[in-house]
CSV table of C-alpha atoms in Angstrom, one decimal:
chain,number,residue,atom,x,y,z
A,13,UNK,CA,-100.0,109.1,-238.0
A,14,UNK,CA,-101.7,106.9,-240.4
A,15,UNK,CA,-100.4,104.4,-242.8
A,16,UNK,CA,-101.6,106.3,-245.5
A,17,UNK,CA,-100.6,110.0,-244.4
A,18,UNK,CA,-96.8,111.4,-245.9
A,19,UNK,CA,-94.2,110.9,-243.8
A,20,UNK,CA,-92.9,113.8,-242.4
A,21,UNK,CA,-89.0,115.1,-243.7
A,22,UNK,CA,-87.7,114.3,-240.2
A,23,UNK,CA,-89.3,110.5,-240.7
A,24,UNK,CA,-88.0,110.8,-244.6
A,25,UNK,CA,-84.3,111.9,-242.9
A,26,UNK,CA,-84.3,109.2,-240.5
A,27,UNK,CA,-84.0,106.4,-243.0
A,28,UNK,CA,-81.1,107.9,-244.6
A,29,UNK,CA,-79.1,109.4,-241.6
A,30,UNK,CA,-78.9,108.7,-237.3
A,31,UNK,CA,-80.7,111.8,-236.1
A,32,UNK,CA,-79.3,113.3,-233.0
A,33,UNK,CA,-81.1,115.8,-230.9
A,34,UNK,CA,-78.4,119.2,-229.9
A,35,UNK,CA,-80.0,120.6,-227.0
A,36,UNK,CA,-79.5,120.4,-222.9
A,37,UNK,CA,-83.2,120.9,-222.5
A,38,UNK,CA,-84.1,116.9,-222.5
A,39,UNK,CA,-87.7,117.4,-221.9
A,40,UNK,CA,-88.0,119.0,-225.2
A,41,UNK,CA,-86.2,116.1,-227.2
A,42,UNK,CA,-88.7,113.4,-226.2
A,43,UNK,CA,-91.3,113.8,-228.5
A,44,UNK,CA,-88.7,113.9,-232.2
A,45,UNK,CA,-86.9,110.4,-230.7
A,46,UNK,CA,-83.2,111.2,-231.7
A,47,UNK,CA,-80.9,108.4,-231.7
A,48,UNK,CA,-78.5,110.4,-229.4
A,49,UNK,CA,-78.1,114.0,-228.2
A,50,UNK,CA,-75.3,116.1,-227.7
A,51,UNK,CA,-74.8,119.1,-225.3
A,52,UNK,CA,-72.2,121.9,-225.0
A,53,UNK,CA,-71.7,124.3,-222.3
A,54,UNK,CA,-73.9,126.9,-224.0
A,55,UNK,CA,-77.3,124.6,-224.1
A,56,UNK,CA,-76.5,123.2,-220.5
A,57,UNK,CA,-76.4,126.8,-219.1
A,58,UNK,CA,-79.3,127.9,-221.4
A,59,UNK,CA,-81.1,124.7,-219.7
A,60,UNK,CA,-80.0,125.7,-216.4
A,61,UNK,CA,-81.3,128.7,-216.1
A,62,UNK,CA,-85.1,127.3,-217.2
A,63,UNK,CA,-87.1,127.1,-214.0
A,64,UNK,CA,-87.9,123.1,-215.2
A,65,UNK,CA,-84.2,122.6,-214.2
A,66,UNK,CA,-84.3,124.6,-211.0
A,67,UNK,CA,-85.0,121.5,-208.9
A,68,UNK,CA,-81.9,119.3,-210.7
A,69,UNK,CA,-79.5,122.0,-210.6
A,70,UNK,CA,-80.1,122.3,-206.4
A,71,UNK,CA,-80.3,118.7,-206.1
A,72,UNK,CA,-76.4,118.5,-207.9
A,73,UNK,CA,-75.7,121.6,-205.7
A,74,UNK,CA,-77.2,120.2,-202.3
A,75,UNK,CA,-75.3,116.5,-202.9
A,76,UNK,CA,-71.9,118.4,-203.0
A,77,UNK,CA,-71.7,120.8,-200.6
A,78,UNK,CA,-68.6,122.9,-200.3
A,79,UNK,CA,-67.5,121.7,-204.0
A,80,UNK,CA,-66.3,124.8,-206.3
A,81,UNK,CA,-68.3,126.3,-208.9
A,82,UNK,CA,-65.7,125.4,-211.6
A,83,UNK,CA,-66.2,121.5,-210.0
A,84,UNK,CA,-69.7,121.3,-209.5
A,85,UNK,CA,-70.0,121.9,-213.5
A,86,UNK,CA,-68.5,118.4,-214.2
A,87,UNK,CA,-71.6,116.6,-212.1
A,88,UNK,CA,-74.3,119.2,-213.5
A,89,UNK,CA,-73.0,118.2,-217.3
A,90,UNK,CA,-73.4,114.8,-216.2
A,91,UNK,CA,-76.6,115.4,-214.2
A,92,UNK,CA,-78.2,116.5,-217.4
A,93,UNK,CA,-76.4,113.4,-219.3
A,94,UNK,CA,-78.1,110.9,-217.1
A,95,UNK,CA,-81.5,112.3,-217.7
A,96,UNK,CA,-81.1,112.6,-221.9
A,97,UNK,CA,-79.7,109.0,-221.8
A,98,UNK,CA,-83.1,107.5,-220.0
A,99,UNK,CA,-84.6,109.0,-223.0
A,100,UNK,CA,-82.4,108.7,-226.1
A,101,UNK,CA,-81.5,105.2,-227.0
A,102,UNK,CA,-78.0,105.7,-227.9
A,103,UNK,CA,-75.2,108.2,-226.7
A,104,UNK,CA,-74.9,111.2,-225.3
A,105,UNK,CA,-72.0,113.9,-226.0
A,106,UNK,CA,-70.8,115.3,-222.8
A,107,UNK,CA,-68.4,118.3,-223.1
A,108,UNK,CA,-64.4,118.9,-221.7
A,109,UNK,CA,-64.2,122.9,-220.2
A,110,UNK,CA,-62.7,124.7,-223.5
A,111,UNK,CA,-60.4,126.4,-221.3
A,112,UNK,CA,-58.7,123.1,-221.6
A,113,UNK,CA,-58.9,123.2,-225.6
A,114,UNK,CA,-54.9,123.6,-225.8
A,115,UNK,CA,-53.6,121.6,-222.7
A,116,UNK,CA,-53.4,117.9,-223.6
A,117,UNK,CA,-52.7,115.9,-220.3
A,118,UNK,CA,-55.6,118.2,-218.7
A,119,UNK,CA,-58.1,117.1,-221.4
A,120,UNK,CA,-57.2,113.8,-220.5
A,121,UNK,CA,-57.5,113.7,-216.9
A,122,UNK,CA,-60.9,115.7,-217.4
A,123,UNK,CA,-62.2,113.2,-219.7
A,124,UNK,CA,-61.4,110.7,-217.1
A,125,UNK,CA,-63.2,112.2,-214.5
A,126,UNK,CA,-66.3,112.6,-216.5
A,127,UNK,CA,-66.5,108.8,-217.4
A,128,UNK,CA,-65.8,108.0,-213.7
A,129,UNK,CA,-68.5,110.4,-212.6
A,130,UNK,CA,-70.7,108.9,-215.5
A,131,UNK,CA,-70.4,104.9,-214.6
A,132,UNK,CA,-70.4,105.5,-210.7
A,133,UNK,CA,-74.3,105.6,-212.0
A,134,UNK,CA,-73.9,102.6,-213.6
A,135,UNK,CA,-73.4,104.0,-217.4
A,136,UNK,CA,-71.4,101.6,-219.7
A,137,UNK,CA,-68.3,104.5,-221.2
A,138,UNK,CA,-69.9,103.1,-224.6
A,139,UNK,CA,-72.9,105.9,-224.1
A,140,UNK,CA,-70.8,108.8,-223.3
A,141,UNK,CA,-68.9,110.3,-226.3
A,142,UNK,CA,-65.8,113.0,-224.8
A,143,UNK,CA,-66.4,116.2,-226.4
A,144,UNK,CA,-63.2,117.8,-227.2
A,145,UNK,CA,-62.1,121.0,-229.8
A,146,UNK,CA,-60.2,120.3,-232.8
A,147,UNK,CA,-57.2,121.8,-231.7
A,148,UNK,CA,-53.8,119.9,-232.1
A,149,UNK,CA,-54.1,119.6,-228.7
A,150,UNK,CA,-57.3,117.8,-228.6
A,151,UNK,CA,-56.7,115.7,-231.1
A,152,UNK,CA,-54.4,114.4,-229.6
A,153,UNK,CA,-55.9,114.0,-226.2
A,154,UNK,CA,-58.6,112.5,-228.6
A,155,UNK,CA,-55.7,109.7,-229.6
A,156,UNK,CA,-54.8,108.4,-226.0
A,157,UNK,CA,-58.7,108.6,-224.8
A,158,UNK,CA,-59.9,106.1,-227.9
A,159,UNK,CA,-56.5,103.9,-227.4
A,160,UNK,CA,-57.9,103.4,-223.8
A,161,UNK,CA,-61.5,103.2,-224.3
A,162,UNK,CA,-63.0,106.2,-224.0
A,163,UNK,CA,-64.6,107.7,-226.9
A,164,UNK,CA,-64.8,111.3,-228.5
A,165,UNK,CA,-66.8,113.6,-230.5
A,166,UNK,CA,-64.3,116.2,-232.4
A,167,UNK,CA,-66.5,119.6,-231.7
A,168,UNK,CA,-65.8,122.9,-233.3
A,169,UNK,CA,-64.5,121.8,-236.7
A,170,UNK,CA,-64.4,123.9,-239.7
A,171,UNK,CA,-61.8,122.2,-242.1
A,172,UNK,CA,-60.9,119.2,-244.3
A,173,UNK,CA,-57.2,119.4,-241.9
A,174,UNK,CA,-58.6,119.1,-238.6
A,175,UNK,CA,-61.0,116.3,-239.8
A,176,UNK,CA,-58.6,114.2,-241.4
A,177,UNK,CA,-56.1,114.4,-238.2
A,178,UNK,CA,-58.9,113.7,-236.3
A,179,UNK,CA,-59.7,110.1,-237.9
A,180,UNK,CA,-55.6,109.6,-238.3
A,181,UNK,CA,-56.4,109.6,-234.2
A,182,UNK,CA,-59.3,106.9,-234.8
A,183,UNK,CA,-61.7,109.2,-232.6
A,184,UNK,CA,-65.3,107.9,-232.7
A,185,UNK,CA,-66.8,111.0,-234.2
A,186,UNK,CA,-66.2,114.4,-235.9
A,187,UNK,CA,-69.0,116.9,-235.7
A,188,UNK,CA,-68.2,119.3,-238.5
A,189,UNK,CA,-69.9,122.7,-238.1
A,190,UNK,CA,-71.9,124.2,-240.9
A,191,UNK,CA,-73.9,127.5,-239.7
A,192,UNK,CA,-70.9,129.0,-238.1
A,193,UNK,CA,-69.3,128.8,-241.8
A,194,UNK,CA,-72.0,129.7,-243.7
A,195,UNK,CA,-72.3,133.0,-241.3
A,196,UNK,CA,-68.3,133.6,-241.8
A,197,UNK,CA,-68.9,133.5,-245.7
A,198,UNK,CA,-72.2,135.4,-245.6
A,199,UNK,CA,-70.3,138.0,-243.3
A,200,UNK,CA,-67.2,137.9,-245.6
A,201,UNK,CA,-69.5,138.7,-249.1
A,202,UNK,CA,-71.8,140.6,-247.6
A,203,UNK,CA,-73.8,142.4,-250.0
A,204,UNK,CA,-72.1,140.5,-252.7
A,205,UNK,CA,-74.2,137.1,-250.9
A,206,UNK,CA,-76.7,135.8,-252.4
A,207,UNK,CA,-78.9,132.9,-251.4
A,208,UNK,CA,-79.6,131.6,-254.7
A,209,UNK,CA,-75.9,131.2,-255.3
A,210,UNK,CA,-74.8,130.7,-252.1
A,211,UNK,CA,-77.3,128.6,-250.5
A,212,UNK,CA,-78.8,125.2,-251.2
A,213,UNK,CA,-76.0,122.9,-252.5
A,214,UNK,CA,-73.5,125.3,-252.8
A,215,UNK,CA,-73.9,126.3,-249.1
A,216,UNK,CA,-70.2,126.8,-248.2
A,217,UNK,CA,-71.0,125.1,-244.7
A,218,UNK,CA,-72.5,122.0,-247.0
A,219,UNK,CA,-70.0,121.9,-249.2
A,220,UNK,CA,-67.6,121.5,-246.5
A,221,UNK,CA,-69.1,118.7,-244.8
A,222,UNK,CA,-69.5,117.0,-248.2
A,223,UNK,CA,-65.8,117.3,-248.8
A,224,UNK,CA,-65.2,115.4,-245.4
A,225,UNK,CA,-67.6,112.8,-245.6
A,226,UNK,CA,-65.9,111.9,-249.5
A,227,UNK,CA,-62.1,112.0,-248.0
A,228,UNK,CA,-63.5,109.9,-245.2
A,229,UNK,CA,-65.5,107.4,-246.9
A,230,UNK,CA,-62.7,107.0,-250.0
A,231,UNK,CA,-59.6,106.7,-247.5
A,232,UNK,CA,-62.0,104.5,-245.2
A,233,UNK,CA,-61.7,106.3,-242.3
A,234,UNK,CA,-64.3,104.9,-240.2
A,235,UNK,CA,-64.8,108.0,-237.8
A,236,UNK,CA,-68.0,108.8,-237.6
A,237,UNK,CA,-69.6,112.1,-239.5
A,238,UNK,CA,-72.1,114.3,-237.4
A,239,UNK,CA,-73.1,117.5,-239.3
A,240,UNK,CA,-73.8,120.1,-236.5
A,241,UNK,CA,-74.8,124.0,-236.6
A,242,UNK,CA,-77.5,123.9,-238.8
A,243,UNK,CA,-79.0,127.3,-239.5
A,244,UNK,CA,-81.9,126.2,-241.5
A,245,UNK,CA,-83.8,123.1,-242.7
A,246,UNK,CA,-82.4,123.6,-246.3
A,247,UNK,CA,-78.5,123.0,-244.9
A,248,UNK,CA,-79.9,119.9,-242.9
A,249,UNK,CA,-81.6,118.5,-245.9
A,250,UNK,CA,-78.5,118.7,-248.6
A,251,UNK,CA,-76.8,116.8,-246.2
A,252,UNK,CA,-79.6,113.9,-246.1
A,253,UNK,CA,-77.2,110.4,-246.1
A,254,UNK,CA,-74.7,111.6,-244.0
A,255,UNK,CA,-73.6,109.4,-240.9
A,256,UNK,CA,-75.6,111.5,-238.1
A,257,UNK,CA,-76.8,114.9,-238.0
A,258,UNK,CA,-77.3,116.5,-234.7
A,259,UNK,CA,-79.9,119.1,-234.9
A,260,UNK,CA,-81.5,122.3,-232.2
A,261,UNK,CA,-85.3,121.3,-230.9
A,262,UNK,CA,-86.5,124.5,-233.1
A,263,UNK,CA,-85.1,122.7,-236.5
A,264,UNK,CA,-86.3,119.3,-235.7
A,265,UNK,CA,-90.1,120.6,-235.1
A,266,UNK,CA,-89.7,122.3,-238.3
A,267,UNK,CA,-88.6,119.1,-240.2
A,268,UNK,CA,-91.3,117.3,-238.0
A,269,UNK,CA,-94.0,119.7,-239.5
A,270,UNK,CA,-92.6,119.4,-243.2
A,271,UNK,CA,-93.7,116.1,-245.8
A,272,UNK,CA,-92.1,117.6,-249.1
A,273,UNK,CA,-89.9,114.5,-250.3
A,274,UNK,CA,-86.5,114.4,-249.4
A,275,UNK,CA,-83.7,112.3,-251.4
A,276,UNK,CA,-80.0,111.1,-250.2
A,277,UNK,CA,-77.5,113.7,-251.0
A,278,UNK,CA,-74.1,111.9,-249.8
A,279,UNK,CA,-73.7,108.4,-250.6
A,280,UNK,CA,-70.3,106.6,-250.0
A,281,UNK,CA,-70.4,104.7,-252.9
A,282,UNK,CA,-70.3,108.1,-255.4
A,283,UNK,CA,-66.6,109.5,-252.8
A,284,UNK,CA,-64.4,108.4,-254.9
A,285,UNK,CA,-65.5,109.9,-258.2
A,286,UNK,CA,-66.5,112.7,-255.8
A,287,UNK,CA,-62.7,113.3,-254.5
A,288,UNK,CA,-61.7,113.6,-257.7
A,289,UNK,CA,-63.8,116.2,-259.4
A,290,UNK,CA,-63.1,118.1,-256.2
A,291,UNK,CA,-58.9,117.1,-256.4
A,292,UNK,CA,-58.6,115.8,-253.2
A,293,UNK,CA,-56.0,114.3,-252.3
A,294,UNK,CA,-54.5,112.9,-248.4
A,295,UNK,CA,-53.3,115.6,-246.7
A,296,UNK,CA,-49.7,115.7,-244.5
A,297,UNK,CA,-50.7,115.6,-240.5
A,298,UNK,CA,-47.7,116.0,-238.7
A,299,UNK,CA,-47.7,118.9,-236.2
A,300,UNK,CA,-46.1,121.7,-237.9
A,301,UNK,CA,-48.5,120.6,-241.2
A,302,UNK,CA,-51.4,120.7,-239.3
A,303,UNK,CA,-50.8,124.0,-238.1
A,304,UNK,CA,-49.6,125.7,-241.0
A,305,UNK,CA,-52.8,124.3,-243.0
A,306,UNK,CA,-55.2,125.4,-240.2
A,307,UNK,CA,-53.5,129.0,-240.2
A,308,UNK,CA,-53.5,128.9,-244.0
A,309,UNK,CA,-57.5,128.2,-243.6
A,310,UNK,CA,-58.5,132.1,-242.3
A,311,UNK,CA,-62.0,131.1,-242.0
A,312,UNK,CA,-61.5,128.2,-239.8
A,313,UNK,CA,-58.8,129.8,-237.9
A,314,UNK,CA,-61.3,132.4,-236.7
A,315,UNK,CA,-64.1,130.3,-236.1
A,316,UNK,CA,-62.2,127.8,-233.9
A,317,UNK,CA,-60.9,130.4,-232.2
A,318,UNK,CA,-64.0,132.4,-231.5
A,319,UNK,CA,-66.1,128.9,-230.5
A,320,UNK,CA,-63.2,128.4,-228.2
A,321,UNK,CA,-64.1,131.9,-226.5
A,322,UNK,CA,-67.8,131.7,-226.5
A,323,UNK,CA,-67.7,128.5,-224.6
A,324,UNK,CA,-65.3,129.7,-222.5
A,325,UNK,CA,-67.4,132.3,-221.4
A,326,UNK,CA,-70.8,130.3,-221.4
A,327,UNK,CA,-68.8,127.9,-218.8
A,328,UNK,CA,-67.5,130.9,-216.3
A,329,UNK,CA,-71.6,131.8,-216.8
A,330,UNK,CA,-72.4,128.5,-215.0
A,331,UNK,CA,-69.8,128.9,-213.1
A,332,UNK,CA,-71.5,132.0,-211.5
A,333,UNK,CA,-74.7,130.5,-211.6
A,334,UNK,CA,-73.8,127.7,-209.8
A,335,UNK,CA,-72.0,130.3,-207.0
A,336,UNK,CA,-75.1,131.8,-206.3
């Protein structure tokens, strides 16, 4: 690209926000140069199953012979971390089994193992971010891993409750989800949806991210905000300014293909007048608090739940896959 030519929006984006590529397919991330990457077990078993992988995934199989299936998915997860780290610059997001999602100590001695698997290849802890769902349980796994070092993203979060008990834990990162609450609202009003009021800035997944990031930034919670589940370039866009975005190969190329100007939409500097046309104030995070507010929140009840499931199938998948 020449001097002269527009910059594209994903160039534009990149001056106002850390731009992290969410996909387990690394050869794919090269060419849009994300500061980090993150990976769950549904893109490491999509990834898995391309025949690009076929070599890595026998190689991981081959050097640990007579491991189990549900073992051998630790070192694939990190076999796919090591590769997306000699390309991204920064960190990579490596994810607990979700069939943990509810057991703290277990969380905690899975995390373990991954960062142990992780710098037996010689990979400072600082590069790897934990993965962990944004269950009470998690959290506060999330609270003993950052008090000895280890770092966490808070995955599958869909309310202003689970975000603000996460940063009460100090964990490193939060990535709230905004497709997979956009879909429950557009699902809930069907008919009744509209995108022209329901889209754009008053996207109910943006909104909700925008709520976080003003609690966070007025209360100075210095967790770190990764909007995630993008559904289309427009949700991506509004949220232009936020800490990081992590955002699917297909979304990137779309942004990389785009030069309409793009301005910063979240700015900590406007939270505090921002928390108070929208009447925030700090929320109670004890247990029983957390729980009854999460419950009281019937859209993010359902979605953790059901992101709970769907991982936990996609892992048994690769469980499978790697039996075979």
């Amino acid at each position: 690209m020449n001097s002269t030519a527009a910059l594209s929006q994903l160039e534009q984006l990149k001056k106002f926000t850390a731009v992290v590529a969410d996909t387990g397919d690394f050869e794919r991330m090269q060419v849009f140069q994300p500061q980090d990457a993150t990976t769950n077990p549904s893109l490491i078993l999509k990834a898995a199953q391309q025949s690009n992988y076929q070599s890595l995934v026998q190689s991981v199989k081959a050097a640990h012979p007579g491991l189990s299936a549900t073992d051998l998915v630790d070192y694939i997860l990190v076999a796919f971390g090591l590769e997306i780290l000699k390309i991204v610059p920064g960190r990579v997001s490596t994810e607990v089994d979700a069939r943990l999602s509810f057991d703290t100590k277990a969380t905690v001695a899975k995390a373990k193992h991954l960062i142990s698997l992780y710098e037996s290849h010689g990979i400072d802890r600082k590069r790897i971010l934990i993965k962990l769902a944004g269950t009470w349980e998690g959290i506060a796994a999330a609270k003993e891993l950052e008090a000895s070092g280890i770092h966490c993203n808070m995955t599958l979060l869909f309310s202003l409750v689970q975000a603000a008990a996460c940063g009460a834990a100090n964990a490193k990162l939060i990535s709230p989800f905004v497709g997979r609450i956009t879909d429950w609202y557009k699902a809930k009003l069907g008919s009744n949806w509209s995108d022209a009021n329901n889209g754009g800035a008053n996207d109910p997944g943006v909104t909700s991210v925008k709520r976080i990031f003003h609690y966070y930034k007025h209360f100075g919670i210095s967790t770190e905000i990764m909007g995630a589940s993008f559904r289309n370039t427009s949700q991506i866009l509004e949220l232009a300014g936020c800490d990081l975005l992590t955002i699917s190969p297909e979304l990137l190329a779309e942004l990389s293909g785009n030069t309409g100007a793009i301005t910063k939409k979240l700015d900590a500097s406007n939270a505090q007048s921002a928390l108070s046309a929208e009447n925030i104030t700090p929320l109670k995070l004890d247990e029983s608090s957390f729980r009854l507010q999460l419950n009281n929140d019937a859209m993010a009840t359902e979605k953790l739940a059901e992101g709970i499931r769907n991982f936990c199938v996609d892992t048994e998948k690769l469980e499978a896959l790697l039996a075979n």
